[in-house]
Coordinates of C-alpha atoms and ligand atoms in Angstrom, one line a residue:
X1 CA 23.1 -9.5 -32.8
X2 CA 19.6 -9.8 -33.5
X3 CA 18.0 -13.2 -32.7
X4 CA 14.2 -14.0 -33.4
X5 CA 13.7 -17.7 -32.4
X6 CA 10.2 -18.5 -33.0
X7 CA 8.0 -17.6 -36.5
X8 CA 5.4 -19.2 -38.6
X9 CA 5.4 -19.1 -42.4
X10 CA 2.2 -20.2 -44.8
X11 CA 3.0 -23.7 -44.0
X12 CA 1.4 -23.7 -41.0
X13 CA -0.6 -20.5 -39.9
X14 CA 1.9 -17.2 -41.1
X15 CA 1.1 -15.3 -43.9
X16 CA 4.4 -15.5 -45.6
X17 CA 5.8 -18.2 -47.7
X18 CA 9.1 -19.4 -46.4
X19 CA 11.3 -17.5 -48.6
X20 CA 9.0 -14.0 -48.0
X21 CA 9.9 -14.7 -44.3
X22 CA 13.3 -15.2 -44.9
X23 CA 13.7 -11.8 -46.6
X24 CA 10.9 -9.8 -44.2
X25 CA 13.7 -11.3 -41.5
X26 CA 16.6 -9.7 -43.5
X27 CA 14.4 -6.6 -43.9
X28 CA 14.1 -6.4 -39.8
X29 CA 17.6 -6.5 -39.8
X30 CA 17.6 -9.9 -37.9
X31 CA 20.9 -11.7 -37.6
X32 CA 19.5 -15.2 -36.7
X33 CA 15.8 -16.5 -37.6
X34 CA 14.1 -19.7 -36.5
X35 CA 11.6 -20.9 -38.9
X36 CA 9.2 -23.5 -36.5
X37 CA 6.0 -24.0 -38.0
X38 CA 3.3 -25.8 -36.2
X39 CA 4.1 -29.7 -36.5
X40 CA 5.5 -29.1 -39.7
X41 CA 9.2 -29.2 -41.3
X42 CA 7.5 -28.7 -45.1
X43 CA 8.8 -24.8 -45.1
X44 CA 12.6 -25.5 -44.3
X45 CA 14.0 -26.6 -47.8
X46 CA 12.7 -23.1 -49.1
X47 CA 13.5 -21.1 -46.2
X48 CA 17.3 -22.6 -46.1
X49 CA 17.8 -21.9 -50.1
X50 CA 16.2 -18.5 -49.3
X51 CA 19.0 -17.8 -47.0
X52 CA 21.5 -19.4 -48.5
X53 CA 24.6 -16.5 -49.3
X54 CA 22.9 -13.8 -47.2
X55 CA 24.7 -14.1 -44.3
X56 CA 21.5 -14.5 -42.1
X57 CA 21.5 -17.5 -40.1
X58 CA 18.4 -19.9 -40.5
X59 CA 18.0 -22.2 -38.0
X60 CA 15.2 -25.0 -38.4
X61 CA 12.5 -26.3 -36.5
X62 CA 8.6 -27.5 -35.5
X63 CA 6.4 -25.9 -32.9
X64 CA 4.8 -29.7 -31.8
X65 CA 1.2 -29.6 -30.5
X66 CA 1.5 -31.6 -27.2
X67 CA -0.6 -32.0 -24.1
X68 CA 0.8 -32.0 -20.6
X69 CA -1.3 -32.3 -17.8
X70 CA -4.4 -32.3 -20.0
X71 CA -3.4 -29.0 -21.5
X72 CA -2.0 -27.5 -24.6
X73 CA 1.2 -26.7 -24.4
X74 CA 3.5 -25.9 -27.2
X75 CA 6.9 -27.6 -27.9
X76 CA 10.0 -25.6 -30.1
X77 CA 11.7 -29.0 -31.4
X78 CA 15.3 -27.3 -32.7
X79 CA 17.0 -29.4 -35.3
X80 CA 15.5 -32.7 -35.2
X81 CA 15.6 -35.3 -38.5
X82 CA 12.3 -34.6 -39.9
X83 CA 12.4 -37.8 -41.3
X84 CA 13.0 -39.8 -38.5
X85 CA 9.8 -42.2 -38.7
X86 CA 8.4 -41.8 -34.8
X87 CA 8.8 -38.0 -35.8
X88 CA 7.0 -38.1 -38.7
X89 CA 4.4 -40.8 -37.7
X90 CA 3.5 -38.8 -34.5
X91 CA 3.5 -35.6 -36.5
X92 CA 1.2 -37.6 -38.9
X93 CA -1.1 -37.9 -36.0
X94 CA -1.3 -34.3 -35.1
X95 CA -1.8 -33.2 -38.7
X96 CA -4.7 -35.6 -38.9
X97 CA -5.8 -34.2 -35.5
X98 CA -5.6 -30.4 -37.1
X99 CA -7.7 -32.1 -40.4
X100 CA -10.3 -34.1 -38.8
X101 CA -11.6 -30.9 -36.7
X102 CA -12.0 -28.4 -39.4
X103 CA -15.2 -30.0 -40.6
X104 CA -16.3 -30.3 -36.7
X105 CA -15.2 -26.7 -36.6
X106 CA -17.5 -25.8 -40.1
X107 CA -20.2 -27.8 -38.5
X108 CA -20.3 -25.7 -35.6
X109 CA -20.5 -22.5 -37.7
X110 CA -23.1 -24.1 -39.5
X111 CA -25.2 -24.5 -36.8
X112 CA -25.1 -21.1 -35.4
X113 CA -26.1 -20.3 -38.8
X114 CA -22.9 -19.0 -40.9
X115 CA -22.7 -20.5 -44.3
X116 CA -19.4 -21.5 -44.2
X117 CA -17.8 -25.0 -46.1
X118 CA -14.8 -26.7 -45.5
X119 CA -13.8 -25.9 -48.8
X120 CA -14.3 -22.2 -47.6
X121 CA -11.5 -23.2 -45.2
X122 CA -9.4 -25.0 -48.0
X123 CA -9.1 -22.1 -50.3
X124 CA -7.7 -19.8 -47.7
X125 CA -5.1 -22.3 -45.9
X126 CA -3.8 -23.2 -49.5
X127 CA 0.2 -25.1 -49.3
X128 CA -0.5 -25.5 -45.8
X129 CA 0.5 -28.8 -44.2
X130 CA -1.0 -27.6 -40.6
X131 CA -4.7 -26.4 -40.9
X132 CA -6.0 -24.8 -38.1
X133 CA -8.4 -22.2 -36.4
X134 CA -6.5 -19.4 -37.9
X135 CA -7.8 -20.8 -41.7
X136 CA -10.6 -21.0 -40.6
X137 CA -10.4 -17.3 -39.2
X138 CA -9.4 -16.1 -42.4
X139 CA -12.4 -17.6 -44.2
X140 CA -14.6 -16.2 -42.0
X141 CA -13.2 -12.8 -42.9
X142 CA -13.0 -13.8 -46.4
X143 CA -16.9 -14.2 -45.6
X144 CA -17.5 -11.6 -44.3
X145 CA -18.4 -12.4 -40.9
X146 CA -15.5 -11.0 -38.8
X147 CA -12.8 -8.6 -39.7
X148 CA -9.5 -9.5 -38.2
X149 CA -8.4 -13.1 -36.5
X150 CA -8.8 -12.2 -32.9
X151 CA -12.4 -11.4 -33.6
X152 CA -13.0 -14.6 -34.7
X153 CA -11.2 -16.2 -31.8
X154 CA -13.1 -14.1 -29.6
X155 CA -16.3 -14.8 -30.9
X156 CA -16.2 -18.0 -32.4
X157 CA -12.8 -19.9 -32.3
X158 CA -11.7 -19.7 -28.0
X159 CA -12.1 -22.3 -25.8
X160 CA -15.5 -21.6 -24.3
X161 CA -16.8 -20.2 -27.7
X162 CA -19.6 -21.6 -29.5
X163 CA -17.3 -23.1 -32.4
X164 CA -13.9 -24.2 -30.1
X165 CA -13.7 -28.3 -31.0
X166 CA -10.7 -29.5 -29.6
X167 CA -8.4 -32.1 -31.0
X168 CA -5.4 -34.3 -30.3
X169 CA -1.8 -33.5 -29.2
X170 CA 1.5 -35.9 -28.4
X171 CA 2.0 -36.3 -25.0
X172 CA 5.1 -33.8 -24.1
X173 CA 7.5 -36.0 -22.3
X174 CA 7.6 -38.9 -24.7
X175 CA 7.8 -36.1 -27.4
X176 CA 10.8 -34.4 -25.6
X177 CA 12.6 -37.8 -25.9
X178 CA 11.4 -38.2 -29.3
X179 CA 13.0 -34.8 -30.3
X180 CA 16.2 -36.3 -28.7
X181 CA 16.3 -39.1 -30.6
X182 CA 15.7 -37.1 -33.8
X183 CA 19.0 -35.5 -33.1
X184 CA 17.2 -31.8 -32.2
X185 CA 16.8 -29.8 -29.1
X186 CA 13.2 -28.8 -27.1
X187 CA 12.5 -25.5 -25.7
X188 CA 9.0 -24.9 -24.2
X189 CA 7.2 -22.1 -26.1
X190 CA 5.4 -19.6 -24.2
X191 CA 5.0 -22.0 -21.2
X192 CA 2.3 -18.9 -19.5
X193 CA 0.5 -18.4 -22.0
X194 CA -3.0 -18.7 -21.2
X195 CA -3.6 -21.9 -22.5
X196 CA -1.1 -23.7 -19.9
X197 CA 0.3 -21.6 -17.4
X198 CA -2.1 -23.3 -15.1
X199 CA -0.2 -26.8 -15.3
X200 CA 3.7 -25.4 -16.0
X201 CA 4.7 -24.2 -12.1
X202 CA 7.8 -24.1 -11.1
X203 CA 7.8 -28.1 -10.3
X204 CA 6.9 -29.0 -13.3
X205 CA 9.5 -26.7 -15.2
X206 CA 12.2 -28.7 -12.7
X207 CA 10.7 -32.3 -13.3
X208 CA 10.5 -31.7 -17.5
X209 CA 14.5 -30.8 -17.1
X210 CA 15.4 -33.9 -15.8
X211 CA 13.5 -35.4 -18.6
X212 CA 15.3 -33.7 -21.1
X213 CA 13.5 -30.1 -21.5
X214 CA 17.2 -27.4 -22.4
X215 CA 15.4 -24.4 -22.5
X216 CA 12.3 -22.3 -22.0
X217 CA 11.0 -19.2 -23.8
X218 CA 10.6 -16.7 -21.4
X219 CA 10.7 -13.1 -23.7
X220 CA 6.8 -13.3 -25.4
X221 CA 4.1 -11.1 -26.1
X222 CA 2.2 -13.5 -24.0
X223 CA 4.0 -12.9 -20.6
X224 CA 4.2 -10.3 -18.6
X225 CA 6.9 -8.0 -17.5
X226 CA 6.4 -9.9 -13.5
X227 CA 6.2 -13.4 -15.6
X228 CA 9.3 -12.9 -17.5
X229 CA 11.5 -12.4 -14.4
X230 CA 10.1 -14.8 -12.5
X231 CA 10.5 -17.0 -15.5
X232 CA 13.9 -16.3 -15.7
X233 CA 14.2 -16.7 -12.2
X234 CA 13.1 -20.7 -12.4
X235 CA 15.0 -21.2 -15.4
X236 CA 17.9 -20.3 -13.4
X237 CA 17.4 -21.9 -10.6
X238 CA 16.8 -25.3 -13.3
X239 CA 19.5 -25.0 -15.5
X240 CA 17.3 -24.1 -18.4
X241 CA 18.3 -21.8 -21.3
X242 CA 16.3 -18.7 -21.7
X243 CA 15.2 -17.3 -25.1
X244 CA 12.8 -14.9 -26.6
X245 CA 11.2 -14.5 -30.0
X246 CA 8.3 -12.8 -32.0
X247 CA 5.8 -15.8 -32.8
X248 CA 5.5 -14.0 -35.8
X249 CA 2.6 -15.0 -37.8
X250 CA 2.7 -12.1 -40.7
X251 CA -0.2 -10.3 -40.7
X252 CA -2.0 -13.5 -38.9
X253 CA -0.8 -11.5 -35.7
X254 CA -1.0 -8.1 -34.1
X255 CA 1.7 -7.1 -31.8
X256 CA 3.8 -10.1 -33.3
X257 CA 6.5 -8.4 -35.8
X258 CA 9.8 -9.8 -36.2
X259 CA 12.1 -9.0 -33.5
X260 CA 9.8 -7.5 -31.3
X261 CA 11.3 -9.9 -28.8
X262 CA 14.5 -11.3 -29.1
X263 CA 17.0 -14.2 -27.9
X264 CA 20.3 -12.9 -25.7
X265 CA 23.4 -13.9 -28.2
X266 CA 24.8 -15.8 -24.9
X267 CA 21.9 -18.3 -24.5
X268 CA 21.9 -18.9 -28.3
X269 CA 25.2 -20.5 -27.8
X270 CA 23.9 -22.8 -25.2
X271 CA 21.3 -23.8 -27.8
X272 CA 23.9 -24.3 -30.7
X273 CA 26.5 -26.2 -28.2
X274 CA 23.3 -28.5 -27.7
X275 CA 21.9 -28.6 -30.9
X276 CA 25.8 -30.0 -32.1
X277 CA 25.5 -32.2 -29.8
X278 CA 22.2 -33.9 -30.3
X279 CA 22.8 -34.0 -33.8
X280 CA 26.3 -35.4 -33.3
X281 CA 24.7 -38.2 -31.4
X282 CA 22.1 -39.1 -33.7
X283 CA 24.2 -39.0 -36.5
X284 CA 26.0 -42.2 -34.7
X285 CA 22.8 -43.6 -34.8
X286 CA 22.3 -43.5 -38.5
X287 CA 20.0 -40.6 -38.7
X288 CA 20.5 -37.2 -40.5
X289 CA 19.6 -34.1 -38.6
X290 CA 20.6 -30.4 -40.3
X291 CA 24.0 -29.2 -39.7
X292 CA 23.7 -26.6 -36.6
X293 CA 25.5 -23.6 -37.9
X294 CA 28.3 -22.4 -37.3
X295 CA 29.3 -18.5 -37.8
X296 CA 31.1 -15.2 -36.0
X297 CA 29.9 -13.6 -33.1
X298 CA 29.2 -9.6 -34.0
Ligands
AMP301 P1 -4.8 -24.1 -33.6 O1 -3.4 -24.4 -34.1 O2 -5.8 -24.4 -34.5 O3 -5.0 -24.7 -32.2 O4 -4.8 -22.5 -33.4 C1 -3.9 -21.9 -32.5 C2 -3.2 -20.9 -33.3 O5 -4.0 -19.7 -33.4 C3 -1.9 -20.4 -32.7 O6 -0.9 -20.3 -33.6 C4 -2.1 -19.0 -32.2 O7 -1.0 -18.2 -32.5 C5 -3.3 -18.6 -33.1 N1 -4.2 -17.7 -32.3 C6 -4.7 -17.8 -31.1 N2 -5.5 -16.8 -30.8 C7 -5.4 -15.9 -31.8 C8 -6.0 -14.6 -32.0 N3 -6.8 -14.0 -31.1 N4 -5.7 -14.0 -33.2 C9 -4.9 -14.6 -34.1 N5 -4.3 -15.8 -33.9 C10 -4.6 -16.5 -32.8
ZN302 ZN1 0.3 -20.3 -35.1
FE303 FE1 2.5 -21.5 -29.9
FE304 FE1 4.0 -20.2 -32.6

């Protein structure tokens, strides 16, 4: 059993379009893929009729943009309703958040003397309901100005860099109770990457539990051989559910092909016991969150 819990498609910042993820996963030989674009559900009706009769397993979700503690920190939302209104009215506000910076983010350019528009920006990010730094990346390659993503990061795009604006994300405890209500699941995605590891100790990991956190990914290119175990040791120790996943962006990514981390086949079933019952619950209250799968152990 291959299990890749965490990828981005064109509807957010990947490179493929749903469906072209959908077979690229088949092509890896994964058994189960998560799509979970950034504070996005647009790419799950193509990705689910992709895989429809293939006998991979899709599961859906939304990496959320939060804040916690005054720092970034991403949220895997498993399986919510996307059309539960809070959902979709604080995802509203987080898609505006992504819009309203990319012509701070061309400013800034600007004035360091690039000629770069936001319709530069537009032509590159295309069907793609999140815009971020990535697009803006790509159209300075399409520029000429860098070659790859992580040298415009470096350069241009990192906090600290001339051209880093930064912009608005949900506060994570309300949004772990928002994803319950939806009828989905939260997992904290790469919790020590560099972007939050300062505010996510082991505390913080106990007290987001108790407010409704299931499960933490502890397997990414982002942490460490010592940071995984001790990972794993906290979740343990918390009751949280370990997985691990690519954070595959296409070719948006180095180092991120499918599969090159993956989720044990015993902590998926946590995540599917909890997923049924979320959406079980919600579905008493009227809402309509995906149907978890169901299928065969290997
Ligand atoms: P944003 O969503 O605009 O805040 O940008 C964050 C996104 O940029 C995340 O999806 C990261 O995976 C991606 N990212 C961060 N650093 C790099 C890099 N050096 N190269 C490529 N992508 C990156
Ligand atoms: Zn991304
Ligand atoms: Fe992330
Ligand atoms: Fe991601």
């Amino acid at each position: 059993m291959r299990i890749d819990l965490h990828t981005h498609s064109r509807r957010s910042d990947g490179t493929d379009s749903p469906a072209e993820l959908v077979a690229a996963a088949i092509s890896a030989g994964l058994d189960v893929v998560a799509l979970t674009d950034h504070d996005t559900a647009e790419g799950w009706d193509e990705a689910s009729v992709a895989a429809a009769g293939t006998g991979m397993v899709l599961l859906t979700g939304i990496e959320i943009s939060c804040r916690y503690a005054g720092a970034g920190v991403h949220l895997l939302a498993y399986g919510p309703d996307p059309a539960y209104p809070p959902l979709v009215r604080e995802l509203d506000r987080v898609l505006e958040g992504r819009n309203a910076r990319l012509p701070a983010t061309v400013q800034r350019l600007r004035g360091l003397g690039i000629s770069i528009t936001a319709d530069d920006v537009r032509e590159v990010s295309g069907d793609a309901a999140a815009t971020g730094r990535p697009h803006v990346a790509d159209a300075l390659i399409w520029l000429g100005v860098v070659s790859d993503r992580d040298e415009a990061f470096d350069r241009y795009l990192m906090p600290g860099r001339p051209a880093y604006v930064d912009r608005y994300g949900a506060d994570l405890v309300p949004t772990i109770d928002l994803v319950a209500a939806a009828g989905g699941v939260s997992v904290l995605a790469h919790p020590w990457s560099r972007a939050s590891r300062h505010v996510l100790d082991a505390d913080a990991f106990e007290i987001l539990q108790a407010q409704g956190l299931t499960g933490v990914e502890v397997d990414h290119q982002d942490h460490r051989p010592e940071d995984r175990a001790a990972l794993r040791e906290i979740a343990a120790d918390t009751g949280l559910l370990c997985t691990g996943s690519s954070d595959y962006h296409g070719t948006g990514k180095v180092d991120h092909d499918l599969g090159v981390q993956t989720t044990d086949p015993e902590q998926l079933g946590r995540l599917l016991d909890a997923m049924r019952a979320s959406a079980a619950a919600a579905r008493r209250r009227g809402l309509a969150p995906p149907v978890t799968p169901r299928f065969r152990w290997g």
